[in-house]
Amino acid sequence: MYTKTEFCRNAGITPETLRHYVDISLIKPKEITEKGYRKYDRDNILDLWFYRLGASLGNPLKEIRNWNTAMSKNDFLLGLGEREAQLIRTIELMEQQLSMIREIRHYMEKEMESGLAVTKEPGIAGYRAFCDSGPEAQRQIAKMAELFPMASVVIDYVLPKNWKEENQQPQDSQETYLKARLGICILKERWGLMDLTDTQGLEMMPAMDSLCMSLVTDRPFHMGRKDFDPLLQALKAGGYTPESDIIGSLFCREVAKDHVTYLLKCRILIS
């Protein structure tokens, strides 16, 4: 039989860890002396190491605690299969996160190199939910907000129907802010990978070519046509037909001396 100190030394754990395992009934002393001292044996060490193995495979302690009452070889095998499926899913999610990190880096590096340059890029289909679109969209936002960084923050800037004519106004004319719609977007392929099927309240963004530009702003909800002038001029010069309003994605937030700026990736779907 081992004292507490001897047991910890042989099992490779600290007294604090042993106390916690005893408190949650994971480890039960083999004997308690008349003076209240707890005694342990090698069976306790085997139990402990088996539990630590289970924990290292990702099983929560509340499940491991049930192993004290019943655990067959089939149960253990089934548990391994379930944990394997969980890990595969975790790896998939981490790969998606890595993809998002690379995408954000790409846009940041591109913005730092090119500034307000306008480029034509292929589009990727996605689902979007906006705060001003009612209860169904708000329900989807609550779900999508749990999916960062696979999801991204978007702001749509609504162009007036006569934006081409208004864009010809003198530079000193009164600037009018475009209506800004705040929401969350997730690519269609990522939506499918997460086995999500409910699209009620979502707006579909088709996979179309788009004109794109990046800009830095400290007033994402107070943007006018002049802020997007390079994009709008390229749209007109290329003879493209706009198929969307200005779609903005926020990829970076920078704070310096209480001044907040955002990196905004803007696009207009074209045909």
CSV table of C-alpha atoms in Angstrom, one decimal:
chain,number,residue,atom,x,y,z
A,1,MET,CA,0.0,0.0,0.0
A,2,TYR,CA,1.1,3.5,-0.7
A,3,THR,CA,0.7,6.8,1.2
A,4,LYS,CA,-0.5,9.8,-0.7
A,5,THR,CA,3.1,11.0,-1.3
A,6,GLU,CA,4.3,7.6,-2.3
A,7,PHE,CA,1.4,7.1,-4.7
A,8,CYS,CA,2.0,10.4,-6.4
A,9,ARG,CA,5.7,9.7,-6.8
A,10,ASN,CA,5.0,6.3,-8.4
A,11,ALA,CA,2.1,7.4,-10.5
A,12,GLY,CA,3.8,10.6,-11.8
A,13,ILE,CA,1.2,13.1,-10.6
A,14,THR,CA,1.1,16.0,-8.2
A,15,PRO,CA,-0.8,15.8,-4.8
A,16,GLU,CA,-3.1,18.5,-6.2
A,17,THR,CA,-4.0,16.3,-9.2
A,18,LEU,CA,-4.7,13.3,-6.9
A,19,ARG,CA,-6.8,15.4,-4.6
A,20,HIS,CA,-8.9,16.6,-7.6
A,21,TYR,CA,-9.4,13.0,-8.9
A,22,VAL,CA,-10.4,11.8,-5.4
A,23,ASP,CA,-12.8,14.8,-5.0
A,24,ILE,CA,-14.6,13.9,-8.3
A,25,SER,CA,-14.6,10.1,-7.4
A,26,LEU,CA,-12.3,9.2,-10.3
A,27,ILE,CA,-9.8,7.6,-7.9
A,28,LYS,CA,-11.0,5.8,-4.7
A,29,PRO,CA,-8.5,5.0,-2.0
A,30,LYS,CA,-8.1,1.3,-1.3
A,31,GLU,CA,-8.1,1.9,2.4
A,32,ILE,CA,-8.7,4.7,4.9
A,33,THR,CA,-7.0,4.2,8.2
A,34,GLU,CA,-8.5,4.8,11.6
A,35,LYS,CA,-6.7,8.2,11.7
A,36,GLY,CA,-8.2,9.1,8.3
A,37,TYR,CA,-5.1,8.6,6.2
A,38,ARG,CA,-5.8,7.4,2.7
A,39,LYS,CA,-3.9,4.4,1.3
A,40,TYR,CA,-3.5,3.4,-2.4
A,41,ASP,CA,-2.2,0.4,-4.3
A,42,ARG,CA,-1.0,-0.5,-7.8
A,43,ASP,CA,-4.5,-1.1,-9.0
A,44,ASN,CA,-5.1,2.6,-8.3
A,45,ILE,CA,-2.1,3.4,-10.5
A,46,LEU,CA,-3.4,1.3,-13.3
A,47,ASP,CA,-6.8,3.0,-13.1
A,48,LEU,CA,-5.2,6.4,-13.0
A,49,TRP,CA,-3.0,5.7,-16.0
A,50,PHE,CA,-5.9,4.3,-18.0
A,51,TYR,CA,-8.0,7.4,-17.2
A,52,ARG,CA,-5.1,9.6,-18.2
A,53,LEU,CA,-4.9,7.7,-21.5
A,54,GLY,CA,-8.6,8.3,-22.0
A,55,ALA,CA,-8.2,12.0,-21.3
A,56,SER,CA,-5.2,12.2,-23.7
A,57,LEU,CA,-7.5,10.9,-26.4
A,58,GLY,CA,-9.9,13.7,-25.8
A,59,ASN,CA,-12.5,12.1,-23.6
A,60,PRO,CA,-13.9,14.5,-21.0
A,61,LEU,CA,-13.5,13.6,-17.3
A,62,LYS,CA,-17.3,13.4,-16.8
A,63,GLU,CA,-17.3,10.5,-19.3
A,64,ILE,CA,-14.2,8.9,-17.9
A,65,ARG,CA,-15.8,8.9,-14.5
A,66,ASN,CA,-18.5,6.5,-15.9
A,67,TRP,CA,-15.8,4.0,-16.7
A,68,ASN,CA,-15.7,3.1,-13.0
A,69,THR,CA,-19.2,1.4,-13.3
A,70,ALA,CA,-19.0,-0.3,-16.7
A,71,MET,CA,-16.5,-0.5,-19.5
A,72,SER,CA,-16.3,-3.4,-21.9
A,73,LYS,CA,-13.8,-3.9,-24.7
A,74,ASN,CA,-16.5,-3.1,-27.2
A,75,ASP,CA,-17.4,0.1,-25.3
A,76,PHE,CA,-13.8,1.1,-25.4
A,77,LEU,CA,-13.5,0.3,-29.1
A,78,LEU,CA,-16.7,2.2,-29.8
A,79,GLY,CA,-15.4,5.2,-27.8
A,80,LEU,CA,-12.2,5.2,-29.9
A,81,GLY,CA,-14.3,5.3,-33.1
A,82,GLU,CA,-16.3,8.2,-31.9
A,83,ARG,CA,-13.2,10.1,-30.8
A,84,GLU,CA,-11.6,9.4,-34.2
A,85,ALA,CA,-14.6,10.9,-36.0
A,86,GLN,CA,-14.4,13.9,-33.7
A,87,LEU,CA,-10.7,14.4,-34.4
A,88,ILE,CA,-11.3,14.1,-38.2
A,89,ARG,CA,-14.0,16.8,-37.9
A,90,THR,CA,-11.6,19.0,-35.8
A,91,ILE,CA,-8.9,18.6,-38.4
A,92,GLU,CA,-11.3,19.6,-41.1
A,93,LEU,CA,-12.3,22.7,-39.2
A,94,MET,CA,-8.7,23.6,-38.5
A,95,GLU,CA,-7.9,23.2,-42.2
A,96,GLN,CA,-10.7,25.7,-42.9
A,97,GLN,CA,-9.4,28.1,-40.3
A,98,LEU,CA,-5.9,27.8,-41.9
A,99,SER,CA,-7.5,28.6,-45.3
A,100,MET,CA,-9.2,31.7,-43.9
A,101,ILE,CA,-5.9,32.8,-42.3
A,102,ARG,CA,-4.1,32.5,-45.6
A,103,GLU,CA,-7.0,34.4,-47.4
A,104,ILE,CA,-6.8,37.2,-44.9
A,105,ARG,CA,-3.0,37.4,-45.2
A,106,HIS,CA,-3.4,37.4,-49.0
A,107,TYR,CA,-5.8,40.4,-48.9
A,108,MET,CA,-3.7,42.3,-46.4
A,109,GLU,CA,-0.5,41.8,-48.3
A,110,LYS,CA,-2.2,42.7,-51.5
A,111,GLU,CA,-3.6,45.9,-50.1
A,112,MET,CA,-0.2,46.9,-48.7
A,113,GLU,CA,1.3,46.4,-52.1
A,114,SER,CA,-1.3,47.8,-54.5
A,115,GLY,CA,-3.3,50.3,-52.4
A,116,LEU,CA,-6.4,51.4,-54.4
A,117,ALA,CA,-5.6,49.3,-57.5
A,118,VAL,CA,-8.7,47.6,-59.0
A,119,THR,CA,-8.5,44.0,-60.1
A,120,LYS,CA,-10.8,41.6,-61.8
A,121,GLU,CA,-11.2,38.3,-59.8
A,122,PRO,CA,-13.3,35.2,-60.1
A,123,GLY,CA,-16.2,34.9,-57.7
A,124,ILE,CA,-17.0,32.3,-55.1
A,125,ALA,CA,-20.6,31.6,-54.1
A,126,GLY,CA,-21.6,32.3,-50.5
A,127,TYR,CA,-24.5,32.8,-48.1
A,128,ARG,CA,-25.0,36.1,-46.3
A,129,ALA,CA,-27.3,37.2,-43.4
A,130,PHE,CA,-27.9,40.9,-42.6
A,131,CYS,CA,-28.9,42.5,-39.4
A,132,ASP,CA,-31.7,44.5,-41.1
A,133,SER,CA,-33.3,41.5,-42.8
A,134,GLY,CA,-35.7,40.4,-40.0
A,135,PRO,CA,-35.9,37.5,-37.5
A,136,GLU,CA,-34.9,34.6,-39.8
A,137,ALA,CA,-31.7,36.4,-40.8
A,138,GLN,CA,-31.0,37.3,-37.2
A,139,ARG,CA,-31.4,33.6,-36.3
A,140,GLN,CA,-28.9,32.7,-38.9
A,141,ILE,CA,-26.5,35.4,-37.7
A,142,ALA,CA,-26.5,33.9,-34.2
A,143,LYS,CA,-25.5,30.6,-35.8
A,144,MET,CA,-22.9,32.1,-38.2
A,145,ALA,CA,-21.3,34.1,-35.4
A,146,GLU,CA,-20.2,30.8,-33.9
A,147,LEU,CA,-18.3,29.9,-37.1
A,148,PHE,CA,-15.6,32.6,-37.1
A,149,PRO,CA,-13.0,32.6,-38.8
A,150,MET,CA,-14.8,30.4,-41.4
A,151,ALA,CA,-17.4,33.2,-41.6
A,152,SER,CA,-16.5,36.8,-42.3
A,153,VAL,CA,-17.9,40.3,-41.5
A,154,VAL,CA,-19.5,42.0,-44.4
A,155,ILE,CA,-20.9,45.5,-45.1
A,156,ASP,CA,-22.9,46.0,-48.3
A,157,TYR,CA,-23.0,49.6,-49.6
A,158,VAL,CA,-26.3,50.2,-51.6
A,159,LEU,CA,-25.7,52.1,-54.8
A,160,PRO,CA,-28.5,54.5,-55.9
A,161,LYS,CA,-30.1,53.7,-59.3
A,162,ASN,CA,-28.7,56.9,-60.8
A,163,TRP,CA,-25.2,56.4,-59.4
A,164,LYS,CA,-23.6,57.0,-62.8
A,165,GLU,CA,-25.1,60.4,-63.1
A,166,GLU,CA,-24.5,61.3,-59.5
A,167,ASN,CA,-20.9,60.3,-59.9
A,168,GLN,CA,-20.5,63.2,-62.4
A,169,GLN,CA,-21.3,65.8,-59.8
A,170,PRO,CA,-18.6,68.4,-59.0
A,171,GLN,CA,-16.0,67.4,-56.4
A,172,ASP,CA,-17.2,70.1,-54.0
A,173,SER,CA,-20.8,69.0,-54.0
A,174,GLN,CA,-22.3,67.6,-50.8
A,175,GLU,CA,-21.2,64.0,-50.3
A,176,THR,CA,-24.0,61.5,-49.5
A,177,TYR,CA,-23.4,58.4,-47.6
A,178,LEU,CA,-24.4,55.1,-49.1
A,179,LYS,CA,-26.8,52.9,-47.1
A,180,ALA,CA,-24.6,50.4,-45.2
A,181,ARG,CA,-25.9,46.9,-44.4
A,182,LEU,CA,-24.0,44.9,-41.7
A,183,GLY,CA,-24.0,41.2,-41.8
A,184,ILE,CA,-22.0,37.9,-41.8
A,185,CYS,CA,-21.0,35.8,-44.8
A,186,ILE,CA,-19.9,32.2,-45.2
A,187,LEU,CA,-18.8,30.6,-48.4
A,188,LYS,CA,-21.2,28.0,-49.8
A,189,GLU,CA,-18.6,25.3,-49.8
A,190,ARG,CA,-17.8,25.9,-46.1
A,191,TRP,CA,-21.5,25.9,-45.3
A,192,GLY,CA,-21.8,22.5,-46.9
A,193,LEU,CA,-18.7,21.1,-45.1
A,194,MET,CA,-20.4,21.9,-41.8
A,195,ASP,CA,-23.5,20.0,-42.8
A,196,LEU,CA,-25.7,23.1,-42.6
A,197,THR,CA,-28.8,22.9,-44.7
A,198,ASP,CA,-31.1,25.6,-43.4
A,199,THR,CA,-30.9,28.7,-45.7
A,200,GLN,CA,-34.0,30.5,-44.5
A,201,GLY,CA,-33.2,34.2,-44.0
A,202,LEU,CA,-30.0,34.0,-46.0
A,203,GLU,CA,-29.1,35.9,-49.2
A,204,MET,CA,-27.2,34.0,-51.9
A,205,MET,CA,-24.1,35.6,-53.4
A,206,PRO,CA,-23.6,33.9,-56.8
A,207,ALA,CA,-20.2,32.8,-58.1
A,208,MET,CA,-19.6,35.6,-60.6
A,209,ASP,CA,-16.6,37.6,-61.7
A,210,SER,CA,-16.1,40.8,-59.8
A,211,LEU,CA,-14.1,44.0,-59.8
A,212,CYS,CA,-12.3,44.4,-56.5
A,213,MET,CA,-10.3,46.9,-54.6
A,214,SER,CA,-9.0,47.2,-51.0
A,215,LEU,CA,-9.1,50.3,-48.9
A,216,VAL,CA,-8.5,51.4,-45.3
A,217,THR,CA,-11.2,53.4,-43.5
A,218,ASP,CA,-12.0,54.6,-40.0
A,219,ARG,CA,-15.7,55.1,-40.9
A,220,PRO,CA,-17.1,51.8,-42.4
A,221,PHE,CA,-20.7,52.9,-41.9
A,222,HIS,CA,-20.2,56.4,-43.4
A,223,MET,CA,-18.9,55.7,-46.9
A,224,GLY,CA,-19.8,57.7,-50.0
A,225,ARG,CA,-19.4,57.2,-53.7
A,226,LYS,CA,-16.1,59.1,-53.7
A,227,ASP,CA,-14.6,56.4,-51.4
A,228,PHE,CA,-15.3,53.8,-54.1
A,229,ASP,CA,-14.4,56.1,-57.1
A,230,PRO,CA,-11.6,53.8,-58.5
A,231,LEU,CA,-14.0,50.9,-58.4
A,232,LEU,CA,-16.9,52.7,-60.0
A,233,GLN,CA,-14.7,54.3,-62.7
A,234,ALA,CA,-13.2,50.9,-63.6
A,235,LEU,CA,-16.8,49.6,-63.8
A,236,LYS,CA,-17.8,52.3,-66.3
A,237,ALA,CA,-14.5,52.2,-68.3
A,238,GLY,CA,-14.7,48.4,-68.8
A,239,GLY,CA,-18.3,48.6,-69.9
A,240,TYR,CA,-19.4,46.1,-67.3
A,241,THR,CA,-22.9,45.6,-66.1
A,242,PRO,CA,-23.1,45.7,-62.3
A,243,GLU,CA,-24.9,42.7,-60.8
A,244,SER,CA,-24.7,43.7,-57.2
A,245,ASP,CA,-24.2,46.6,-54.8
A,246,ILE,CA,-20.7,47.2,-53.4
A,247,ILE,CA,-19.9,44.1,-51.3
A,248,GLY,CA,-17.4,44.9,-48.5
A,249,SER,CA,-15.6,42.3,-46.4
A,250,LEU,CA,-13.7,43.4,-43.2
A,251,PHE,CA,-10.5,41.5,-42.8
A,252,CYS,CA,-8.5,43.5,-40.3
A,253,ARG,CA,-9.0,45.9,-37.4
A,254,GLU,CA,-6.2,48.2,-36.3
A,255,VAL,CA,-6.1,50.4,-33.2
A,256,ALA,CA,-3.6,53.1,-32.6
A,257,LYS,CA,-4.1,55.8,-29.9
A,258,ASP,CA,-7.8,55.0,-29.7
A,259,HIS,CA,-8.1,55.4,-33.4
A,260,VAL,CA,-9.7,52.4,-35.1
A,261,THR,CA,-9.2,51.6,-38.8
A,262,TYR,CA,-10.4,48.7,-40.9
A,263,LEU,CA,-9.1,46.9,-44.0
A,264,LEU,CA,-12.1,46.7,-46.3
A,265,LYS,CA,-12.1,44.4,-49.4
A,266,CYS,CA,-14.7,45.7,-51.8
A,267,ARG,CA,-16.2,44.1,-54.8
A,268,ILE,CA,-19.0,44.5,-57.4
A,269,LEU,CA,-20.3,41.4,-59.2
A,270,ILE,CA,-20.2,42.0,-62.9
A,271,SER,CA,-21.4,40.5,-66.2
